[in-house]
């Protein structure tokens, strides 16, 4: 110990301090590179292993020579250069081996073993380095001190790597660096004190400034080298941070529009709710759904649909002010948050949203306008938890969508009532089927010119002991929403076909199909088997579709229609004039009949517009060779006008109200 102190006191201080700086800085970088290698196994680590070996070896080697020069400046003149370089190679190979063992070993003690190899590497470097000094015969070694130095090097090396790679300590990199420094310094100083030379005089101690200059130059070079390693380490760190940030962006943003996605919307909403609860503030959640997006996608193609979404998303981004947030939840569904309770500010925000969705969108050489529905729910007035708030904003949005007169709706408690009522209705409808509360009425269809009956349309009736007569316009949408329409529609088709099979064979049977039924994969089989089982001739069955059934997926709809027609069944387009009423649909689908919606009848006597529309649909039917049936004929005048215009077929209260088959003189099953 005393010997050690004496060595230090006798040393050249600037060089000794340089040695210490090199040792600490180099150990820090080496330790960090080792930690990185162990944390991210993979092929790209090869160059990191080399970096680690270079940094570690340079640190050990330079610390050794700087400390030696500090103690014996004259040593510079006695170095055997090849041997000195060889001592560097020993350090490099040793550090490399230590790192490979420590980082790749699956064993719990792997890092400790690597650390022991590190200690041996330091020792190997030190003693081969000392051997490189040509002391001649003036040299003697103390074996116990050598053993002690080895023990120190191995012990600190082991502790250093075990602490770095196997401890959960938050400061493990700093601790490992301290132990790394202790391994190098301990081995070196104890190692030096193991040596006794009689050459202490002139040769070793003299030599003026030259060794100091050499040593400082060596220290600077080493620090630069180590700094380069550290720099590439931090560049790599920054690149990794960047790619992490990129991945985070991708996970939180919608790829098409670059708006925040549903995940980040949920996170944002959580934060906003927490904040509002803490500060007692209010905010609005706004649900936005585009109206004609599906149609644009269908008619103009997906590329046009994408332009619509991107344009609207950009408009949203541009209009956002402080405390406002918009996300795309998926499809044509967006959501926004507005952070004040001031009604004027909120209305202004909603007005900006409306403008963004209502302005025309230029696509190539044409423009489209989608429009949309907006629903608002307020925190904490309408709900104090996320799920309820989202549901209520959605309810308001659906209300806005269902009402042709408005595009914006604020949540009202009555909306919950509507949902509850729909649920209760669905539950009752389910039991109604089991209890036999459903029946079929038939409405007569006649040739207008002669008044001759050619068929009947089956219309579903629900007579509920509690609710009374429930109109199909009320319960069919509910059945469509929850899938009940499938068993219900099956029952209608089977019952109607079975009954019609017993009628006069000259009467046709018209059966309504809901869009849900139409796209159901079992439809073809159902129609085919029903005809076989009931014995009804396919030529007598006519299925009524609405345009909504077709518009969702025209190609598939066309295939379904063609297959069903192959069975010999005919197809009518119901409620023509109320939906999209596109001539294109008429042209591309092989309809056998157009049913002109009853709403035109009211105006036909007085309103010249309505009469003109009826006239043009009749003309269209004639050109396309499709028979037109006018629905909802209620007055003799309407019938007369239709007869005058050459309408082929008619149906309505004037000709006959829907009624039970017995009441119509039809033989029922
Ligand atoms: P729809 O297929 O257009 O049926 C014609 C509707 O107009 C029937 O209403 C009928 O009673 C009514 N109607 C007939 N003549 C006149 C008239 O002169 N004036 C007026 N104002 N109305 C008349 P209903 O039975 O209430 O059915 C309404 C809608 O419910 C039907 O419209 C149809 O879309 C749907 N529906 C009825 N039964 C079924 C069914 O079994 N399955 C499916 N999917 N839908 C059905
Ligand atoms: Mg119908
Ligand atoms: Mg109709």
XYZ file of N, CA and C in Angstrom, residues 30-208:
537
model
N -16.978 1.846 -23.336
C -16.927 0.389 -23.525
C -18.118 -0.283 -22.836
N -18.390 0.151 -21.616
C -19.505 -0.438 -20.865
C -20.836 -0.214 -21.593
N -21.023 0.982 -22.123
C -22.285 1.271 -22.808
C -22.439 0.455 -24.083
N -21.331 0.289 -24.817
C -21.422 -0.527 -26.036
C -21.747 -1.976 -25.660
N -21.132 -2.470 -24.585
C -21.431 -3.845 -24.144
C -22.914 -3.986 -23.801
N -23.452 -2.998 -23.099
C -24.867 -3.058 -22.709
C -25.755 -3.074 -23.947
N -25.378 -2.294 -24.958
C -26.177 -2.235 -26.173
C -26.152 -3.574 -26.911
N -24.960 -4.176 -26.989
C -24.832 -5.471 -27.665
C -25.715 -6.502 -26.970
N -25.665 -6.508 -25.639
C -26.435 -7.515 -24.909
C -27.935 -7.275 -25.039
N -28.329 -5.999 -25.162
C -29.765 -5.685 -25.205
C -30.373 -5.956 -26.570
N -29.602 -5.842 -27.651
C -30.168 -6.054 -28.986
C -29.355 -7.084 -29.737
N -29.627 -8.356 -29.476
C -28.885 -9.394 -30.188
C -29.254 -9.356 -31.667
N -28.351 -9.688 -32.521
C -28.670 -9.698 -33.953
C -27.409 -9.532 -34.764
N -27.620 -9.607 -36.078
C -26.475 -9.620 -36.975
C -25.732 -8.280 -36.978
N -26.488 -7.176 -36.860
C -25.830 -5.862 -36.932
C -24.847 -5.661 -35.790
N -24.825 -6.625 -34.836
C -23.940 -6.486 -33.697
C -22.476 -6.725 -34.035
N -22.216 -7.385 -35.187
C -20.815 -7.694 -35.511
C -19.928 -6.467 -35.424
N -20.384 -5.362 -36.040
C -19.537 -4.173 -36.015
C -19.473 -3.584 -34.604
N -20.531 -3.827 -33.821
C -20.492 -3.336 -32.435
C -19.487 -4.110 -31.586
N -19.336 -5.413 -31.877
C -18.315 -6.199 -31.163
C -16.931 -5.611 -31.431
N -16.687 -5.250 -32.720
C -15.366 -4.692 -33.065
C -15.161 -3.346 -32.367
N -16.227 -2.518 -32.396
C -16.156 -1.213 -31.721
C -15.812 -1.404 -30.250
N -16.455 -2.397 -29.655
C -16.284 -2.643 -28.232
C -14.838 -3.074 -27.939
N -14.343 -4.017 -28.778
C -12.975 -4.494 -28.578
C -12.000 -3.334 -28.752
N -12.234 -2.491 -29.780
C -11.333 -1.371 -30.038
C -11.360 -0.386 -28.877
N -12.567 -0.037 -28.420
C -12.680 0.948 -27.338
C -12.051 0.404 -26.058
N -12.373 -0.874 -25.722
C -11.862 -1.468 -24.488
C -10.345 -1.581 -24.518
N -9.813 -2.093 -25.644
C -8.367 -2.312 -25.735
C -7.622 -0.977 -25.688
N -8.121 0.030 -26.443
C -7.464 1.342 -26.437
C -7.435 1.910 -25.017
N -8.567 1.758 -24.315
C -8.653 2.280 -22.951
C -7.604 1.623 -22.042
N -7.579 0.289 -22.059
C -6.646 -0.442 -21.172
C -5.194 -0.108 -21.533
N -4.931 -0.177 -22.835
C -3.560 -0.013 -23.337
C -3.027 1.393 -23.047
N -3.863 2.405 -23.357
C -3.399 3.779 -23.165
C -3.301 4.129 -21.694
N -4.254 3.644 -20.888
C -4.164 3.917 -19.453
C -2.834 3.370 -18.936
N -2.533 2.145 -19.369
C -1.290 1.500 -18.933
C -0.072 2.343 -19.291
N 0.030 2.743 -20.565
C 1.251 3.449 -20.972
C 1.329 4.865 -20.422
N 0.149 5.523 -20.289
C 0.178 6.870 -19.709
C 0.636 6.812 -18.256
N 0.101 5.838 -17.508
C 0.474 5.721 -16.095
C 1.950 5.352 -15.967
N 2.412 4.506 -16.865
C 3.810 4.084 -16.834
C 4.735 5.264 -17.116
N 4.313 6.066 -18.149
C 5.113 7.258 -18.498
C 5.105 8.252 -17.342
N 3.965 8.325 -16.639
C 3.853 9.257 -15.519
C 4.843 8.871 -14.416
N 4.995 7.569 -14.256
C 5.843 7.051 -13.184
C 7.306 7.039 -13.607
N 7.557 6.581 -14.841
C 8.928 6.491 -15.323
C 9.017 7.113 -16.702
N 9.144 8.438 -16.782
C 9.142 9.117 -18.076
C 10.163 8.523 -19.047
N 11.287 8.046 -18.498
C 12.357 7.575 -19.369
C 12.047 6.274 -20.060
N 10.953 5.626 -19.667
C 10.595 4.317 -20.233
C 10.376 4.412 -21.742
N 9.976 5.625 -22.184
C 9.666 5.814 -23.600
C 10.823 5.382 -24.490
N 12.036 5.597 -24.004
C 13.191 5.259 -24.828
C 13.531 3.785 -24.821
N 12.879 3.013 -23.926
C 13.269 1.607 -23.769
C 12.253 0.630 -24.357
N 11.289 1.157 -25.102
C 10.203 0.277 -25.566
C 10.613 -0.558 -26.771
N 10.221 -1.822 -26.703
C 10.353 -2.681 -27.875
C 9.029 -2.549 -28.629
N 9.102 -1.884 -29.798
C 7.853 -1.490 -30.473
C 6.966 -2.688 -30.849
N 7.485 -3.740 -31.541
C 6.601 -4.862 -31.901
C 5.921 -5.477 -30.675
N 6.665 -5.635 -29.599
C 6.075 -6.239 -28.393
C 5.010 -5.328 -27.789
N 5.277 -4.014 -27.856
C 4.314 -3.050 -27.332
C 2.993 -3.148 -28.112
N 3.129 -3.238 -29.447
C 1.924 -3.373 -30.271
C 1.218 -4.692 -29.970
N 2.023 -5.732 -29.733
C 1.429 -7.039 -29.450
C 0.585 -6.986 -28.173
N 1.050 -6.178 -27.208
C 0.277 -6.086 -25.964
C -1.108 -5.483 -26.238
N -1.203 -4.614 -27.261
C -2.507 -4.058 -27.654
C -3.402 -5.167 -28.204
N -2.783 -6.024 -29.060
C -3.558 -7.121 -29.662
C -4.119 -8.026 -28.562
N -3.296 -8.300 -27.548
C -3.776 -9.148 -26.443
C -5.008 -8.511 -25.787
N -4.921 -7.187 -25.558
C -6.055 -6.496 -24.934
C -7.294 -6.595 -25.821
N -7.115 -6.366 -27.146
C -8.260 -6.358 -28.066
C -8.928 -7.730 -28.117
N -8.113 -8.775 -28.298
C -8.676 -10.130 -28.378
C -9.367 -10.477 -27.056
N -8.723 -10.092 -25.959
C -9.293 -10.391 -24.643
C -10.632 -9.712 -24.426
N -10.721 -8.424 -24.757
C -11.993 -7.704 -24.560
C -13.072 -8.302 -25.463
N -12.674 -8.631 -26.714
C -13.639 -9.230 -27.646
C -14.192 -10.530 -27.056
N -13.279 -11.392 -26.589
C -13.710 -12.674 -26.019
C -14.618 -12.426 -24.811
N -14.211 -11.487 -23.962
C -15.009 -11.198 -22.767
C -16.414 -10.755 -23.156
N -16.512 -9.875 -24.173
C -17.826 -9.360 -24.588
C -18.695 -10.472 -25.168
N -18.085 -11.308 -26.028
C -18.863 -12.395 -26.644
C -19.405 -13.307 -25.553
N -18.563 -13.686 -24.618
C -19.013 -14.595 -23.550
C -20.107 -13.923 -22.714
N -19.867 -12.676 -22.327
C -20.820 -11.994 -21.444
C -22.156 -11.751 -22.120
N -22.121 -11.371 -23.413
C -23.372 -10.966 -24.075
C -24.161 -12.139 -24.620
N -23.487 -13.225 -24.982
C -24.234 -14.295 -25.653
C -24.540 -15.476 -24.748
N -23.857 -15.587 -23.640
C -24.082 -16.756 -22.793
C -25.479 -16.716 -22.195
N -26.152 -17.881 -22.258
C -27.510 -17.954 -21.716
C -27.462 -18.121 -20.196
N -26.306 -18.538 -19.706
C -26.198 -18.850 -18.281
C -26.262 -17.570 -17.446
N -26.729 -17.731 -16.214
C -26.829 -16.603 -15.309
C -25.458 -16.032 -14.982
N -24.460 -16.926 -15.017
C -23.117 -16.498 -14.653
C -22.288 -16.096 -15.878
N -22.910 -16.080 -17.056
C -22.193 -15.737 -18.289
C -21.429 -14.421 -18.174
N -22.081 -13.339 -17.741
C -21.384 -12.056 -17.634
C -20.200 -12.133 -16.660
N -20.370 -12.899 -15.554
C -19.270 -13.017 -14.585
C -18.067 -13.678 -15.252
N -18.361 -14.724 -16.033
C -17.285 -15.425 -16.731
C -16.603 -14.476 -17.717
N -17.419 -13.721 -18.453
C -16.869 -12.726 -19.381
C -16.002 -11.722 -18.634
N -16.471 -11.319 -17.435
C -15.738 -10.352 -16.620
C -14.385 -10.906 -16.192
N -14.374 -12.206 -15.872
C -13.101 -12.829 -15.482
C -12.132 -12.796 -16.664
N -12.661 -13.103 -17.856
C -11.819 -13.052 -19.060
C -11.311 -11.622 -19.271
N -12.171 -10.634 -18.968
C -11.764 -9.229 -19.088
C -10.573 -8.938 -18.160
N -10.694 -9.438 -16.910
C -9.598 -9.251 -15.951
C -8.307 -9.852 -16.478
N -8.423 -11.068 -17.048
C -7.236 -11.732 -17.610
C -6.671 -10.923 -18.778
N -7.584 -10.330 -19.586
C -7.140 -9.537 -20.738
C -6.335 -8.327 -20.261
N -6.838 -7.671 -19.193
C -6.117 -6.506 -18.658
C -4.739 -6.945 -18.156
N -4.730 -8.077 -17.451
C -3.458 -8.584 -16.920
C -2.504 -8.939 -18.061
N -3.050 -9.631 -19.060
C -2.229 -10.037 -20.207
C -1.598 -8.827 -20.867
N -2.426 -7.786 -21.025
C -1.922 -6.563 -21.651
C -0.832 -5.931 -20.780
N -1.150 -5.847 -19.484
C -0.221 -5.163 -18.568
C 1.141 -5.848 -18.551
N 1.134 -7.142 -18.341
C 2.431 -7.810 -18.169
C 3.177 -7.940 -19.490
N 2.431 -8.120 -20.620
C 3.166 -8.151 -21.892
C 3.708 -6.756 -22.193
N 2.958 -5.732 -21.756
C 3.407 -4.349 -21.927
C 4.677 -4.090 -21.124
N 4.709 -4.631 -19.915
C 5.894 -4.434 -19.082
C 7.084 -5.193 -19.667
N 6.754 -6.345 -20.230
C 7.794 -7.176 -20.833
C 8.430 -6.466 -22.023
N 7.610 -5.575 -22.642
C 8.083 -4.845 -23.815
C 9.105 -3.756 -23.460
N 9.183 -3.424 -22.146
C 10.177 -2.419 -21.732
C 11.504 -3.135 -21.517
N 12.500 -2.631 -22.211
C 13.772 -3.357 -22.131
C 14.593 -2.891 -20.926
N 14.263 -3.466 -19.765
C 14.972 -3.122 -18.540
C 16.312 -3.840 -18.437
N 16.503 -4.817 -19.267
C 17.734 -5.612 -19.164
C 17.697 -6.457 -17.900
N 18.746 -6.486 -17.167
C 18.815 -7.331 -15.977
C 18.340 -6.633 -14.717
N 18.019 -5.343 -14.874
C 17.711 -4.566 -13.667
C 16.286 -4.784 -13.208
N 15.798 -5.979 -13.242
C 14.381 -6.207 -13.010
C 14.153 -7.365 -12.059
N 13.199 -7.192 -11.135
C 12.815 -8.304 -10.269
C 11.320 -8.201 -10.014
N 10.641 -9.335 -9.848
C 9.184 -9.329 -9.684
C 8.800 -9.943 -8.354
N 7.738 -9.399 -7.764
C 7.224 -10.013 -6.531
C 6.002 -10.842 -6.923
N 6.152 -12.167 -6.807
C 5.062 -13.051 -7.262
C 3.757 -12.854 -6.480
N 3.799 -12.721 -5.153
C 2.532 -12.518 -4.432
C 1.811 -11.249 -4.896
N 2.584 -10.195 -5.189
C 1.922 -8.962 -5.640
C 1.312 -9.158 -7.024
N 2.013 -9.919 -7.873
C 1.435 -10.224 -9.198
C 0.114 -10.961 -9.010
N 0.137 -11.937 -8.115
C -1.085 -12.718 -7.870
C -2.204 -11.804 -7.374
N -1.848 -10.882 -6.487
C -2.856 -9.955 -5.964
C -3.427 -9.088 -7.090
N -2.518 -8.601 -7.970
C -2.999 -7.748 -9.067
C -3.966 -8.519 -9.959
N -3.635 -9.774 -10.226
C -4.505 -10.614 -11.058
C -5.868 -10.784 -10.398
N -5.799 -11.057 -9.102
C -7.028 -11.266 -8.340
C -7.925 -10.026 -8.421
N -7.299 -8.863 -8.248
C -8.064 -7.613 -8.304
C -8.696 -7.416 -9.676
N -7.870 -7.607 -10.727
C -8.359 -7.415 -12.098
C -9.547 -8.327 -12.375
N -9.393 -9.626 -12.016
C -10.465 -10.592 -12.295
C -11.696 -10.275 -11.450
N -11.483 -9.945 -10.174
C -12.622 -9.696 -9.290
C -13.424 -8.480 -9.756
N -12.735 -7.379 -10.015
C -13.469 -6.179 -10.453
C -14.095 -6.373 -11.835
N -13.367 -7.060 -12.737
C -13.907 -7.335 -14.072
C -15.209 -8.125 -13.957
N -15.146 -9.188 -13.116
C -16.326 -10.033 -12.926
C -17.496 -9.217 -12.375
N -17.225 -8.444 -11.341
C -18.283 -7.643 -10.729
C -18.855 -6.638 -11.733
N -17.957 -6.049 -12.509
C -18.392 -5.024 -13.455
C -19.407 -5.587 -14.454
N -19.057 -6.669 -15.150
C -19.963 -7.183 -16.186
C -21.201 -7.839 -15.583
N -21.038 -8.493 -14.432
C -22.205 -9.113 -13.793
C -23.203 -8.013 -13.403
N -22.669 -6.907 -12.877
C -23.530 -5.787 -12.484
C -24.197 -5.171 -13.711
N -23.430 -5.031 -14.799
C -23.960 -4.393 -16.010
C -25.085 -5.210 -16.631
N -24.893 -6.531 -16.732
C -25.809 -7.341 -17.533
C -26.801 -8.167 -16.721
N -26.608 -8.271 -15.431
C -27.541 -9.113 -14.681
C -28.218 -8.400 -13.518
N -27.871 -7.127 -13.279
C -28.537 -6.490 -12.144
C -29.634 -5.566 -12.662
N -30.624 -5.361 -11.815
C -31.735 -4.501 -12.239
C -31.511 -3.063 -11.800
N -30.346 -2.783 -11.280
C -30.076 -1.443 -10.756
C -30.203 -0.370 -11.835
N -30.842 0.750 -11.452
C -31.080 1.831 -12.393
C -29.762 2.465 -12.847
N -28.759 2.453 -11.960
C -27.478 3.086 -12.282
C -26.430 2.053 -12.644
N -26.888 0.917 -13.191
C -25.923 -0.173 -13.388
C -24.796 0.199 -14.346
N -25.073 1.096 -15.337
C -24.004 1.451 -16.274
C -22.915 2.243 -15.561
N -23.319 3.109 -14.631
C -22.325 3.902 -13.886
C -21.526 2.994 -12.949
N -22.267 2.114 -12.243
C -21.590 1.188 -11.320
C -20.595 0.306 -12.078
N -21.057 -0.207 -13.236
C -20.190 -1.086 -14.027
C -18.955 -0.321 -14.487
N -19.135 0.970 -14.818
C -17.982 1.769 -15.251
C -16.976 1.926 -14.101
N -17.505 2.222 -12.907
C -16.615 2.380 -11.747
C -15.818 1.088 -11.527
N -16.512 -0.064 -11.630
C -15.837 -1.346 -11.404
C -14.843 -1.651 -12.528
N -15.204 -1.248 -13.738
C -14.325 -1.433 -14.903
C -13.024 -0.648 -14.673
N -13.188 0.625 -14.230
C -12.028 1.476 -13.940
C -11.194 0.838 -12.824
N -11.902 0.313 -11.801
C -11.190 -0.308 -10.679
C -10.384 -1.508 -11.157
N -10.937 -2.274 -12.102
C -10.220 -3.451 -12.622
C -8.929 -3.020 -13.304
N -9.026 -1.978 -14.176
C -7.829 -1.528 -14.905
C -6.819 -0.905 -13.936
N -7.333 0.059 -13.110
C -6.423 0.798 -12.229
C -5.813 -0.120 -11.178
N -6.668 -0.985 -10.583
C -6.186 -1.899 -9.546
C -5.088 -2.784 -10.082
N -5.355 -3.397 -11.221
C -4.356 -4.296 -11.783
C -3.079 -3.546 -12.121
N -3.274 -2.366 -12.711
C -2.095 -1.621 -13.146
C -1.210 -1.198 -11.978
N -1.809 -0.534 -10.989
C -0.963 0.026 -9.925
C -0.355 -1.061 -9.048
N -1.186 -2.085 -8.752
C -0.616 -3.194 -7.972
C 0.440 -3.896 -8.811
N 0.162 -4.035 -10.113
C 1.116 -4.683 -11.031
C 2.439 -3.934 -11.079
N 2.361 -2.605 -11.114
C 3.593 -1.810 -11.162
C 4.387 -1.976 -9.865
N 3.620 -2.053 -8.771
C 4.332 -2.168 -7.494
C 4.943 -3.558 -7.315
N 4.562 -4.499 -8.169
C 5.152 -5.841 -8.094
C 6.552 -5.863 -8.695
N 6.906 -4.744 -9.324
C 8.159 -4.721 -10.082
C 9.228 -3.938 -9.308
N 10.356 -4.520 -9.226
C 11.459 -3.773 -8.590
C 12.578 -3.631 -9.603
N 12.982 -2.410 -9.790
C 14.071 -2.198 -10.737
C 15.152 -1.349 -10.081
N 16.301 -1.619 -10.495
C 17.413 -0.844 -9.951
C 17.756 0.286 -10.891
N 16.909 0.485 -11.876
C 17.226 1.483 -12.890
C 16.523 2.807 -12.628
N 16.087 2.949 -11.362
C 15.255 4.084 -11.063
C 15.939 5.423 -11.349
N 17.223 5.390 -11.342
C 17.964 6.641 -11.467
C 17.824 7.310 -12.822
N 18.868 7.754 -13.280
C 18.964 8.577 -14.477
C 18.090 8.136 -15.638
N 18.289 6.933 -16.111
C 17.637 6.452 -17.338
C 16.121 6.592 -17.325
N 15.567 6.198 -16.193
C 14.111 6.169 -16.172
C 13.458 7.497 -15.783
N 14.107 8.225 -14.917
C 13.431 9.385 -14.385
C 13.682 10.663 -15.178
N 14.771 10.726 -15.882
C 15.142 11.964 -16.548
C 14.272 12.260 -17.762
N 14.922 12.724 -18.835
C 14.327 12.894 -20.161
C 13.474 14.126 -20.339
N 13.433 15.041 -19.404
C 12.794 16.349 -19.578
C 11.338 16.264 -19.989
